[in-house]
Short mmCIF file of C-alpha atoms and ligand atoms in Angstrom, two decimals:
data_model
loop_
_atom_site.label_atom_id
_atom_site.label_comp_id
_atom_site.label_asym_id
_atom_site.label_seq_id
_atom_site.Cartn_x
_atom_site.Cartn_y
_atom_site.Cartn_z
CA UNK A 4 122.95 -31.15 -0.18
CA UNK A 5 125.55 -32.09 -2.96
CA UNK A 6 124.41 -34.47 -5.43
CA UNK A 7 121.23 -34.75 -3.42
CA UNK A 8 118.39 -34.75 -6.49
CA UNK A 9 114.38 -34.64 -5.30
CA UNK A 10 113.59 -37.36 -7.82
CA UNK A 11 115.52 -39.96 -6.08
CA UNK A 12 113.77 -39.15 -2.98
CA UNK A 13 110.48 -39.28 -4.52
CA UNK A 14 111.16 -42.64 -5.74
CA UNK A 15 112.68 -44.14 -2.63
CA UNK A 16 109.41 -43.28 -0.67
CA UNK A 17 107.55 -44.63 -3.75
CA UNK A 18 109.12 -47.89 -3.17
CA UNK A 19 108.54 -47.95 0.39
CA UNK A 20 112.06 -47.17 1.81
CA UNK A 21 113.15 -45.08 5.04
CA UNK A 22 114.43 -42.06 4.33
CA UNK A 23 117.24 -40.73 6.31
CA UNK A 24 117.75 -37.21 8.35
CA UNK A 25 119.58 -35.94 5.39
CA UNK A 26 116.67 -36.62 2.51
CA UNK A 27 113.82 -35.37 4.65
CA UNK A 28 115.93 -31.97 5.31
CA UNK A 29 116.86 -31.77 1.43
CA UNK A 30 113.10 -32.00 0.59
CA UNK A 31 111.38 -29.17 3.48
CA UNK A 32 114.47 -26.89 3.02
CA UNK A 33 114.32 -27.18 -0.86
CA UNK A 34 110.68 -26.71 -0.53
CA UNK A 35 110.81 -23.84 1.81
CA UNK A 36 113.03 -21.62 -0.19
CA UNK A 37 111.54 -22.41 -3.43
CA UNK A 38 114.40 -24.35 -4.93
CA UNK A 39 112.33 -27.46 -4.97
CA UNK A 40 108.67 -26.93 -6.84
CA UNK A 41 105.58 -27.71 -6.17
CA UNK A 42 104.94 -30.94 -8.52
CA UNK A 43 107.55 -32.65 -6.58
CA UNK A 44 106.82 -31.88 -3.68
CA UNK A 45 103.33 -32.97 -4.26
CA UNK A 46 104.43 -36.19 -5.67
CA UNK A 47 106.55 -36.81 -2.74
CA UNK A 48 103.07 -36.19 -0.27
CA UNK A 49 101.35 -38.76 -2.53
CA UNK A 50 104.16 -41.07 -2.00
CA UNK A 51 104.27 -40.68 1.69
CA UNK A 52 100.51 -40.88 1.40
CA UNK A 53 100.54 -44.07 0.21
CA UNK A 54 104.00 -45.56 2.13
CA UNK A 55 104.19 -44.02 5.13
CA UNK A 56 106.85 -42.99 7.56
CA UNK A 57 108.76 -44.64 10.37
CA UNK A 58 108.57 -42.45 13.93
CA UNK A 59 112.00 -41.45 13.07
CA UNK A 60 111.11 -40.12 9.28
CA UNK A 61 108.21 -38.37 11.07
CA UNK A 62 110.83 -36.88 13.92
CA UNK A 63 112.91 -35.79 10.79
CA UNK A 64 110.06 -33.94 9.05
CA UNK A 65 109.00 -32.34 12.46
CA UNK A 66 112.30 -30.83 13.33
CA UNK A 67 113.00 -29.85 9.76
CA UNK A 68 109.83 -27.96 9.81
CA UNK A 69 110.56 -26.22 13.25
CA UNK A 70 114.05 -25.72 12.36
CA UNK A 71 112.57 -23.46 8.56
CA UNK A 72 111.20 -20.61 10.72
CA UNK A 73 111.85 -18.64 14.14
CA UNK A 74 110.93 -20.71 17.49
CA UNK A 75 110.13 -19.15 20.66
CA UNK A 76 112.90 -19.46 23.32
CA UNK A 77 111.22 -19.78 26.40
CA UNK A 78 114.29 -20.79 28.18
CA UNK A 79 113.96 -17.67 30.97
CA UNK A 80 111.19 -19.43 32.02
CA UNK A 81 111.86 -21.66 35.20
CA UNK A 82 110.53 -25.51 35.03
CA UNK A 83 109.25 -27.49 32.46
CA UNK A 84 106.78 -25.77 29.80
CA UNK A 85 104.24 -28.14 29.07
CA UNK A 86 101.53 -27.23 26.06
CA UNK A 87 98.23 -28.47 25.90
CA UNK A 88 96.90 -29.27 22.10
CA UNK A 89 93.46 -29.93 21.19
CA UNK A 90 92.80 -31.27 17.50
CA UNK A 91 89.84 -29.60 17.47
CA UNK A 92 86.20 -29.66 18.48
CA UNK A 93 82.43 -28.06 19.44
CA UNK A 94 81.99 -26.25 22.75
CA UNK A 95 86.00 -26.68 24.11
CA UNK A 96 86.76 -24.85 26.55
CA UNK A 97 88.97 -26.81 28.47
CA UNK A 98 92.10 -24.64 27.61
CA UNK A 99 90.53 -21.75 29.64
CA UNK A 100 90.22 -23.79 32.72
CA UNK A 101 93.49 -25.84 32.15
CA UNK A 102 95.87 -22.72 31.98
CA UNK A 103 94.82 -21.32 35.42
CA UNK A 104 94.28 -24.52 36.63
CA UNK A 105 97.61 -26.21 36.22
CA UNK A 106 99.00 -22.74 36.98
CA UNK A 107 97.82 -22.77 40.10
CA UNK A 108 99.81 -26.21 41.09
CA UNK A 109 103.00 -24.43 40.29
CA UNK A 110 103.35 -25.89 36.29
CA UNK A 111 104.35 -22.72 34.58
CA UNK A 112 101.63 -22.23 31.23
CA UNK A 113 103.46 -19.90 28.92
CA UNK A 114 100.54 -19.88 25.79
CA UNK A 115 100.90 -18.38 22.65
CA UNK A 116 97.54 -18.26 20.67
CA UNK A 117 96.00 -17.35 17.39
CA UNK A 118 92.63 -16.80 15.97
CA UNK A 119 91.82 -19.61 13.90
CA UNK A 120 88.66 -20.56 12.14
CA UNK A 121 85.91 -22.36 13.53
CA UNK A 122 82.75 -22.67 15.08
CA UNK A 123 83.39 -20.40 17.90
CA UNK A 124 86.74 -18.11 18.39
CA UNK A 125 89.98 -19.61 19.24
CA UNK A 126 91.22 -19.30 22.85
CA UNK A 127 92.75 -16.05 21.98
CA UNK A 128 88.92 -14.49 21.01
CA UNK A 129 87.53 -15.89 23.97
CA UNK A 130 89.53 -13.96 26.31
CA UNK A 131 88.95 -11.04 24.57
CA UNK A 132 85.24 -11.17 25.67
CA UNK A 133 86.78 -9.69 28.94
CA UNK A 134 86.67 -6.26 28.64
CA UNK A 135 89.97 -4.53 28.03
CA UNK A 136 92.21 -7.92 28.13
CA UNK A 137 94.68 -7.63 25.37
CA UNK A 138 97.73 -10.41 24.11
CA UNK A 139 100.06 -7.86 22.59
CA UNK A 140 102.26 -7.68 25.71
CA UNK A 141 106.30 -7.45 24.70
CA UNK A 142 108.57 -11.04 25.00
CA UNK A 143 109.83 -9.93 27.95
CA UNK A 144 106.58 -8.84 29.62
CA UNK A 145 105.61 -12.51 28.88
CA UNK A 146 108.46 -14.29 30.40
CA UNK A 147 108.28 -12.10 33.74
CA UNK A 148 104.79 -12.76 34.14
CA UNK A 149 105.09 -16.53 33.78
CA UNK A 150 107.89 -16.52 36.20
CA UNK A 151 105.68 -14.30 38.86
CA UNK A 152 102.21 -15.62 38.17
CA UNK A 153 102.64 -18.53 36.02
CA UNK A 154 100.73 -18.01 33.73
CA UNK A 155 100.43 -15.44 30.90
CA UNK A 156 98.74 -15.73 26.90
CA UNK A 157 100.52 -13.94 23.73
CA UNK A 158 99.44 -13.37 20.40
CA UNK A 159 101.01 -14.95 17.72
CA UNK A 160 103.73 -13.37 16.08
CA UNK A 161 107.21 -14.32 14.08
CA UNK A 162 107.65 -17.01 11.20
CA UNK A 163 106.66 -19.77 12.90
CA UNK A 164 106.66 -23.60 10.89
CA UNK A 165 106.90 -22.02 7.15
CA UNK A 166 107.51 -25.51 6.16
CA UNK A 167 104.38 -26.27 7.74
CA UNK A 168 102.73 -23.82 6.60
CA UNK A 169 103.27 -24.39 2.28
CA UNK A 170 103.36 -28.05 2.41
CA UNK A 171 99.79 -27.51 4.73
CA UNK A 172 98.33 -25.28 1.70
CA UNK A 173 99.64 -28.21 -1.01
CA UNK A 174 98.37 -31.02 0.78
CA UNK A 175 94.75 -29.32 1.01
CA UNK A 176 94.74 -29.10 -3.12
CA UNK A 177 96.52 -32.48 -3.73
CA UNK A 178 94.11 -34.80 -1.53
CA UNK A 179 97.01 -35.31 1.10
CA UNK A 180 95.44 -33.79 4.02
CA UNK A 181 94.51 -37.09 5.46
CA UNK A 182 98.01 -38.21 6.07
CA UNK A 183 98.85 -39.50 9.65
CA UNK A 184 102.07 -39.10 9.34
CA UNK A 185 101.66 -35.71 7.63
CA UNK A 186 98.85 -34.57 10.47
CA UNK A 187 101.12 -35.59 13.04
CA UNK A 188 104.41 -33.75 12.30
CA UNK A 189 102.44 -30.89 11.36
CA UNK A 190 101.29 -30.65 14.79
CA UNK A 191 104.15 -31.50 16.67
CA UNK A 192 106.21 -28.74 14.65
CA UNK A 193 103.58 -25.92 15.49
CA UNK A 194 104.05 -26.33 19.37
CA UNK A 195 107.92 -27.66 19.42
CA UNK A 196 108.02 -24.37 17.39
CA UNK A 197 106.55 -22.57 19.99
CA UNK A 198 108.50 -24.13 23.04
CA UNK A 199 107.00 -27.01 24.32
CA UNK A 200 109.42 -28.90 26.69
CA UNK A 201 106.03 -31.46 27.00
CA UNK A 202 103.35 -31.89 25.48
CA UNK A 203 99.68 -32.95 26.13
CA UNK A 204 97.47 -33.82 23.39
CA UNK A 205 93.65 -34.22 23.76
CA UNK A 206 92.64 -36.31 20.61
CA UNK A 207 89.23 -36.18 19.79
CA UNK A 208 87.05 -38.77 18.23
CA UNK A 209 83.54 -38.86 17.05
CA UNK A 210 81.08 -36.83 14.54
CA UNK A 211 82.62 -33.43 15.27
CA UNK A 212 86.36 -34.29 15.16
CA UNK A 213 88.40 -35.12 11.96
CA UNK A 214 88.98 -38.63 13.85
CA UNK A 215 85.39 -39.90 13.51
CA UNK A 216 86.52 -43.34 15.37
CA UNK A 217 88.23 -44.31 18.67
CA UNK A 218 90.51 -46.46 16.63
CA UNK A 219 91.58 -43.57 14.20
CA UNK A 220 92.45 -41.40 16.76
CA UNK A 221 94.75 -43.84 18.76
CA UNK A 222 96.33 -43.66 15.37
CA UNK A 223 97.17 -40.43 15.36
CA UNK A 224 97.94 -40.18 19.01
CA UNK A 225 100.59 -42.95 18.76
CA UNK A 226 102.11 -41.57 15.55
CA UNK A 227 102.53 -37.84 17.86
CA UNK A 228 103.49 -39.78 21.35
CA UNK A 229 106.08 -41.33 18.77
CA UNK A 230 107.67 -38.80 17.34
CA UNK A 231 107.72 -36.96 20.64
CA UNK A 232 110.01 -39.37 22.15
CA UNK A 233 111.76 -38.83 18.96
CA UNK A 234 112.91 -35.66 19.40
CA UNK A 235 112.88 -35.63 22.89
CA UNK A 236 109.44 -33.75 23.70
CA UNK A 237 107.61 -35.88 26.49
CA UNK A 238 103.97 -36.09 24.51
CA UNK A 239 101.38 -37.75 26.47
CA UNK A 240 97.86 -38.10 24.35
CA UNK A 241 94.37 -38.38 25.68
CA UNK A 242 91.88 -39.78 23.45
CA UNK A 243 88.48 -38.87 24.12
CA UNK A 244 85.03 -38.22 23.01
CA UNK A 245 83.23 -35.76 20.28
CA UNK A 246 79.93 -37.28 19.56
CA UNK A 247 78.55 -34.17 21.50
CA UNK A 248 79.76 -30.97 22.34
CA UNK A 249 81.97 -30.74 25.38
CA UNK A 250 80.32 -29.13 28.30
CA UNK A 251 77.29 -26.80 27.64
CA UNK A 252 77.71 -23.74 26.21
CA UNK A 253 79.29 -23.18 22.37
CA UNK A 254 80.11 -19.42 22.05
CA UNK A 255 82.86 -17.04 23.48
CA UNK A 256 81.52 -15.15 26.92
CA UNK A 257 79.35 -17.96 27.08
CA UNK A 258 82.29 -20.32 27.48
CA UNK A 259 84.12 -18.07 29.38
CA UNK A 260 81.20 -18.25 31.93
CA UNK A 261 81.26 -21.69 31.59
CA UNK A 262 84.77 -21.61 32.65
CA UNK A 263 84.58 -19.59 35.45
CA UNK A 264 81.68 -21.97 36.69
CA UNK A 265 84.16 -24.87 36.31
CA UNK A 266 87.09 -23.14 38.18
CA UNK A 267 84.72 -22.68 40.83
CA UNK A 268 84.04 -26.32 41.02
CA UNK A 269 80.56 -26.05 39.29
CA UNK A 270 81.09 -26.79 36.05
CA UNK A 271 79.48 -29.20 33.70
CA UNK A 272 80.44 -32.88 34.51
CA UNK A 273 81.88 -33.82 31.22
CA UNK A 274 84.24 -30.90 30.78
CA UNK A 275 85.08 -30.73 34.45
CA UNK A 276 86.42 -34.25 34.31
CA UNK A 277 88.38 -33.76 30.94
CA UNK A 278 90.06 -30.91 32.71
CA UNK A 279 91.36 -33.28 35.61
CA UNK A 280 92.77 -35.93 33.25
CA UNK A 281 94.21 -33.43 30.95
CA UNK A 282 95.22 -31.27 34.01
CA UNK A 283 97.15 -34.36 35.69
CA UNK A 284 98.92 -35.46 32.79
CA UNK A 285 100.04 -31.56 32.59
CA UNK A 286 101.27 -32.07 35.99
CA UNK A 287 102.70 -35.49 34.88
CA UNK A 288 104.98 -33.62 31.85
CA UNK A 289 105.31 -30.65 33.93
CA UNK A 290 107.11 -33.06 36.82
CA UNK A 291 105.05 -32.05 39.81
CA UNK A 292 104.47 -35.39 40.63
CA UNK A 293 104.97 -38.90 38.85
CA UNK A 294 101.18 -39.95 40.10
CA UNK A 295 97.79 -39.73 38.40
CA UNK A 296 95.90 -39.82 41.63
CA UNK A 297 98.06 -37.41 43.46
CA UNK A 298 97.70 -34.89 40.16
CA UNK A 299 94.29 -35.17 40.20
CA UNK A 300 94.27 -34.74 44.29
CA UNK A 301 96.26 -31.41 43.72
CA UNK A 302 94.13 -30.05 40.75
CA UNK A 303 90.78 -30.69 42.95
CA UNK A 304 92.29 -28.75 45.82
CA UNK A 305 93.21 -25.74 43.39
CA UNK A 306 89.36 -25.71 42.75
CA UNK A 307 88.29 -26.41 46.25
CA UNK A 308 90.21 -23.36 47.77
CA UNK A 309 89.43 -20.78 45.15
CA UNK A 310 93.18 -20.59 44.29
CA UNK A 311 92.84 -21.56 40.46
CA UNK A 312 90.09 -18.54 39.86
CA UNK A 313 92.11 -16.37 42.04
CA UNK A 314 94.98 -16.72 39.85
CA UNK A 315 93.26 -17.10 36.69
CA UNK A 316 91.44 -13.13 37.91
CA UNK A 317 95.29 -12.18 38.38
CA UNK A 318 96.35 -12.88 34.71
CA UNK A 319 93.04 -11.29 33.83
CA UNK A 320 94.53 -8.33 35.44
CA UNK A 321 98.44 -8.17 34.17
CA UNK A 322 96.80 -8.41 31.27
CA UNK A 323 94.65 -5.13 31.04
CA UNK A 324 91.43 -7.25 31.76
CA UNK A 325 88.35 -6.47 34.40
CA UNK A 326 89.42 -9.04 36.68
CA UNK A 327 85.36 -8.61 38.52
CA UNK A 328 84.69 -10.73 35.75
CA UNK A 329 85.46 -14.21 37.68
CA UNK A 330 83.00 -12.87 40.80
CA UNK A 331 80.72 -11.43 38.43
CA UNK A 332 80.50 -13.18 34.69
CA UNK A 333 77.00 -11.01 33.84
CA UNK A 334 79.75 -8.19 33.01
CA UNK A 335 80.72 -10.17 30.12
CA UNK A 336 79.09 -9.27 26.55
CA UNK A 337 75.14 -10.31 26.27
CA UNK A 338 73.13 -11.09 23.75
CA UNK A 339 69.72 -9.05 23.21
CA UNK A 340 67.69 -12.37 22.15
CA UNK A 341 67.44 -15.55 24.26
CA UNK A 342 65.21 -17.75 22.89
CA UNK A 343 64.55 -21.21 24.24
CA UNK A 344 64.31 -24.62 21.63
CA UNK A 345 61.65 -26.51 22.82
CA UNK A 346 61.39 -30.56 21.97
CA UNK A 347 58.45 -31.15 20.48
CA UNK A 348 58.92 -35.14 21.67
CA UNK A 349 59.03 -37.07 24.70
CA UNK A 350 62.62 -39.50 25.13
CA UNK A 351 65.49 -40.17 25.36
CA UNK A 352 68.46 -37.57 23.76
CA UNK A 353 70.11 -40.16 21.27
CA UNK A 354 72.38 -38.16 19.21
CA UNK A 355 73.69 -35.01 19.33
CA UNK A 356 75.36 -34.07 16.38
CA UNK A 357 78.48 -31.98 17.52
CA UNK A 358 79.65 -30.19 14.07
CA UNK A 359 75.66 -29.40 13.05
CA UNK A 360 75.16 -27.99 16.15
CA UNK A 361 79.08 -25.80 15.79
CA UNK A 362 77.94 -25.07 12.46
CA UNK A 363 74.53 -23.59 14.30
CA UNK A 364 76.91 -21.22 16.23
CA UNK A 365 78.91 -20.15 13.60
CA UNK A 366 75.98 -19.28 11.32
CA UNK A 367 74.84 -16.86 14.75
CA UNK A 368 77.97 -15.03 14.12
CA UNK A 369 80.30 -16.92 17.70
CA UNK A 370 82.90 -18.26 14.84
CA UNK A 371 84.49 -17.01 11.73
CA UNK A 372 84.62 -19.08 8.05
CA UNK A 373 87.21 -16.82 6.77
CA UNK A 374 90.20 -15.04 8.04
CA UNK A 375 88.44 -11.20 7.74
CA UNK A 376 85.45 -12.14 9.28
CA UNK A 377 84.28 -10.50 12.70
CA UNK A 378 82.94 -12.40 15.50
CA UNK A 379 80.12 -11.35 17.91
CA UNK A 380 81.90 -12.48 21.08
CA UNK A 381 78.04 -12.43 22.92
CA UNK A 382 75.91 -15.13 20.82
CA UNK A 383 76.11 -18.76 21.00
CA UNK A 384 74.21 -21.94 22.27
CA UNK A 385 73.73 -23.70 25.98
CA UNK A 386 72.64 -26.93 25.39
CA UNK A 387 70.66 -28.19 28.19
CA UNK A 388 70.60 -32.03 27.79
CA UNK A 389 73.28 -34.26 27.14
CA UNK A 390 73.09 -37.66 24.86
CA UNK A 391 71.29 -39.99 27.44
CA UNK A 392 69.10 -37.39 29.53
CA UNK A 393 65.35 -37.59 29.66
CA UNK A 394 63.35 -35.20 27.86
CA UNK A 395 59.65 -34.39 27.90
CA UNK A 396 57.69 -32.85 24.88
CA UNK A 397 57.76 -29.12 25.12
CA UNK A 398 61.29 -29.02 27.54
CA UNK A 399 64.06 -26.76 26.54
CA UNK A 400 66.95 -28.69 25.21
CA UNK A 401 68.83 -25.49 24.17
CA UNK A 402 68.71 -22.12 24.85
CA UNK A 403 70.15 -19.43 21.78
CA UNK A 404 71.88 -16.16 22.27
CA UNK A 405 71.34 -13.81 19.14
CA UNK A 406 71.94 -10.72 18.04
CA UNK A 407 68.54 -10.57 16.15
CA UNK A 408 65.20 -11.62 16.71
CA UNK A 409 65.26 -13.42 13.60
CA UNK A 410 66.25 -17.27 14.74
CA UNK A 411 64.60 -19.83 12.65
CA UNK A 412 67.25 -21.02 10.66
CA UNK A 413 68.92 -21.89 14.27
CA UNK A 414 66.06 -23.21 15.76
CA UNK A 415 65.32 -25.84 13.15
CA UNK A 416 69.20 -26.66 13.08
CA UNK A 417 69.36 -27.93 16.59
CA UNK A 418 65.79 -29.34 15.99
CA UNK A 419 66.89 -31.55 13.65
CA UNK A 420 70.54 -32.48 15.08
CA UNK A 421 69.60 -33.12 18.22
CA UNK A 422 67.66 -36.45 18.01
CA UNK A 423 65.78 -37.43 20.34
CA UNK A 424 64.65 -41.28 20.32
CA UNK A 425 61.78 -43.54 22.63
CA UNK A 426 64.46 -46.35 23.70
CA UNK A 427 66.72 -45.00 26.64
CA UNK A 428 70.22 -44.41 25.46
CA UNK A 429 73.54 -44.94 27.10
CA UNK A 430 76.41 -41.89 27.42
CA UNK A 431 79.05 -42.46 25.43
CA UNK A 432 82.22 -42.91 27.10
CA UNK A 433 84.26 -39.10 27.59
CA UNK A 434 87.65 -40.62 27.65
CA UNK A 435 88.66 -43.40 25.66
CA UNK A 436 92.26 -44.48 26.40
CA UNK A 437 95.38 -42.38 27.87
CA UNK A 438 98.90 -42.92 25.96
CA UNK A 439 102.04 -42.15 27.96
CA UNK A 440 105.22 -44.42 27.11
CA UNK A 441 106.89 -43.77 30.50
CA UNK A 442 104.61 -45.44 32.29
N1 LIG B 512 95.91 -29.81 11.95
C1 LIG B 512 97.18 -29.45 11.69
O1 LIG B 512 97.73 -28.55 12.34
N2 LIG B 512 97.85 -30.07 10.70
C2 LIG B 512 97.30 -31.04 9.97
O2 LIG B 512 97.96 -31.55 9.11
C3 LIG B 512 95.97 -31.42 10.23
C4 LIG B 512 95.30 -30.79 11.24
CA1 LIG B 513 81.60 -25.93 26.13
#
């Protein structure tokens, strides 16, 4: 930009001003190809830090950042391409159930995933607990099979968000992480990037999410619903609970079992209810139908007649997996030791402390802490109470799946995060509100 100079768009932010199309795009392109450095660009993150950003300053910084890197065209594909997004959590699985799920009610799901840290794989190491399923499939290969099946996963590949990706690495040493608007364009520009039409967003509250209150996370879930409509991306978010882990099981096969049992209608309550309000607002976005209770209607009969598994065994398939797996989950990977916790009280489950207990996982070898580390795709936890179930002394409340006999360490983890109290307790609510500016 001529005449454009960072320092007098560092100080209009300082004061509190809206910065137009123009400034934001000087700053992430100056940034991305090096032209602008690093102490202004972190003064300009403390600035917004502290002021802010209208929706349309936070639609500027989105596109900006799709726009510094390759997107995905995913144009071949017929219908609208919806994208799911989870900011993060213990035990989720709902991605694996989703994807067939919505699938199956004629929404195409065109997924592209990576590996991620955490307390369990991403998506991507989940489904590679299926013997021989592989994500390295060509760009075409992906587009035909979403337009036969209608659903296919790839592994992440091109430039994607480089923007994203720096200013991401200089907020995290410049104490600018916690930025809504920051958070929320940084998310929006990873799936625009990838070639969302719509988007879905499950924003999680509670212990193990970065949100730790409902009122946080409504937040952040307006500031992404906002610049959505900002750049033309229909974003519906779902705010809902991480106090405990979602479902039962925390680990790879083990939630892939877990979501087999839910496609075939038996799942745990809490997860197979998240799945039908994130499934209908997929269907929502995706334009199947303009009505919650018809959505859900569609997404139960999916389950009811066995078409979601069937279709979710067919991707399987295409994609060089043992599609048996879905009538027969014990031909996933198993862990030699199973050892039961036991509670050593009588009560009421109180608390269940959801990032302890992925922590607990992760130290049995289900997640990774850095990029080079391997996973054991076998070993994990199934919880077997929730936060309000009764619970006699000497009860299983979890069940581990190592790789060793030597389990301590795990056992007194979950002993001491799972709290068990004399007073009855009350659930907490799963979902707390559902934002959707059309309706
Ligand atoms: N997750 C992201 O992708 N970006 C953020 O800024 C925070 C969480
Ligand atoms: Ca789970």
């Amino acid at each position: 930009m001529i005449g454009m100079r960072m320092v007098d768009v560092i100080q209009k932010k300082r004061d509190g001003e809206t910065l137009t199309d123009e400034e934001i795009r000087f700053f992430v392109d100056g940034y991305t190809d090096g032209s602008i450095q690093d102490y202004q660009a972190s003064a300009f993150l403390m600035a917004t830090y502290f002021s802010g950003m209208e929706s349309e300053e936070q639609g500027a910084l989105t596109m900006a950042m799709v726009e510094s890197g390759d997107r995905i065209d995913l144009s071949a594909i017929e219908g609208i391409k919806v994208d799911k997004h989870s900011t993060g959590g213990v035990g989720d699985t709902t991605t694996l159930i989703l994807a067939p799920l919505v699938a199956a009610c004629g929404v195409p799901v065109a997924k592209m995933s990576g590996r991620g840290l955490g307390h369990t794989g991403g998506t991507l190491d989940k489904l590679e607990s299926i013997e021989g399923f592989h994500v390295e499939i060509t760009e075409e290969q992906f587009v035909r099979q979403v337009n036969d099946l209608k659903l296919a996963v790839i592994g992440q590949s091109g430039n994607l968000t480089p923007a994203d990706k720096k200013l991401y690495a200089l907020r995290d040493v410049t104490a600018t992480v916690d930025s809504i608007p920051l958070i929320a364009s940084s998310i929006m520009s990873k799936k625009i990037a990838a070639g969302a039409d719509a988007i879905v967003l499950d924003v999680k509250t509670g212990d193990g999410a970065f949100m730790k209150t409902p009122e946080e996370a409504e937040v952040l879930a307006e500031a992404m619903v906002g610049i959505g409509s900002e750049v033309g991306r229909h974003t519906i978010a779902v705010i809902s609970d991480m106090s405990q882990p979602l479902g039962f099981a925390i680990g790879n096969a083990l939630e892939v079992k877990e979501a087999i049992e839910t496609l075939q209608g038996r799942g745990p309550e809490d997860l197979t209810e998240l799945c039908l309000v994130l499934g209908s607002k997929m269907l929502i976005a995706g334009g199947k139908t303009d009505d919650t209770k018809e959505a859900r209607h569609l997404l139960r009969e999916v389950i009811d007649n066995g078409a979601a598994l069937e279709l979710f065994a067919k991707f399987l398939e295409a994609q060089g997996g043992n599609p048996e797996i879905v009538r027969n989950p014990e031909l996933l990977p198993k862990a030699p030791v199973i050892r039961e916790v036991k509670s050593t009280t009588t009560g009421y489950v109180s608390k269940m402390e959801a990032d302890e207990i992925g922590v607990a996982a992760m130290l049995l070898g289900a997640g990774r802490a850095t990029k080079e580390d391997d996973i054991d795709l076998a070993v994990g936890i199934v919880l077997k109470k929730k936060i309000g179930d009764y619970v006699e002394a000497g009860e299983p409340i979890a069940v581990i799946h190592a790789n060793s006999e030597d389990t301590q360490k795990t056992e007194s983890m979950l002993c001491k995060h799972i709290h068990i109290s004399r007073q009855p307790k009350k659930r907490p609510p799963l979902i707390y509100k559902v934002i959707d500016r059309t309706n």
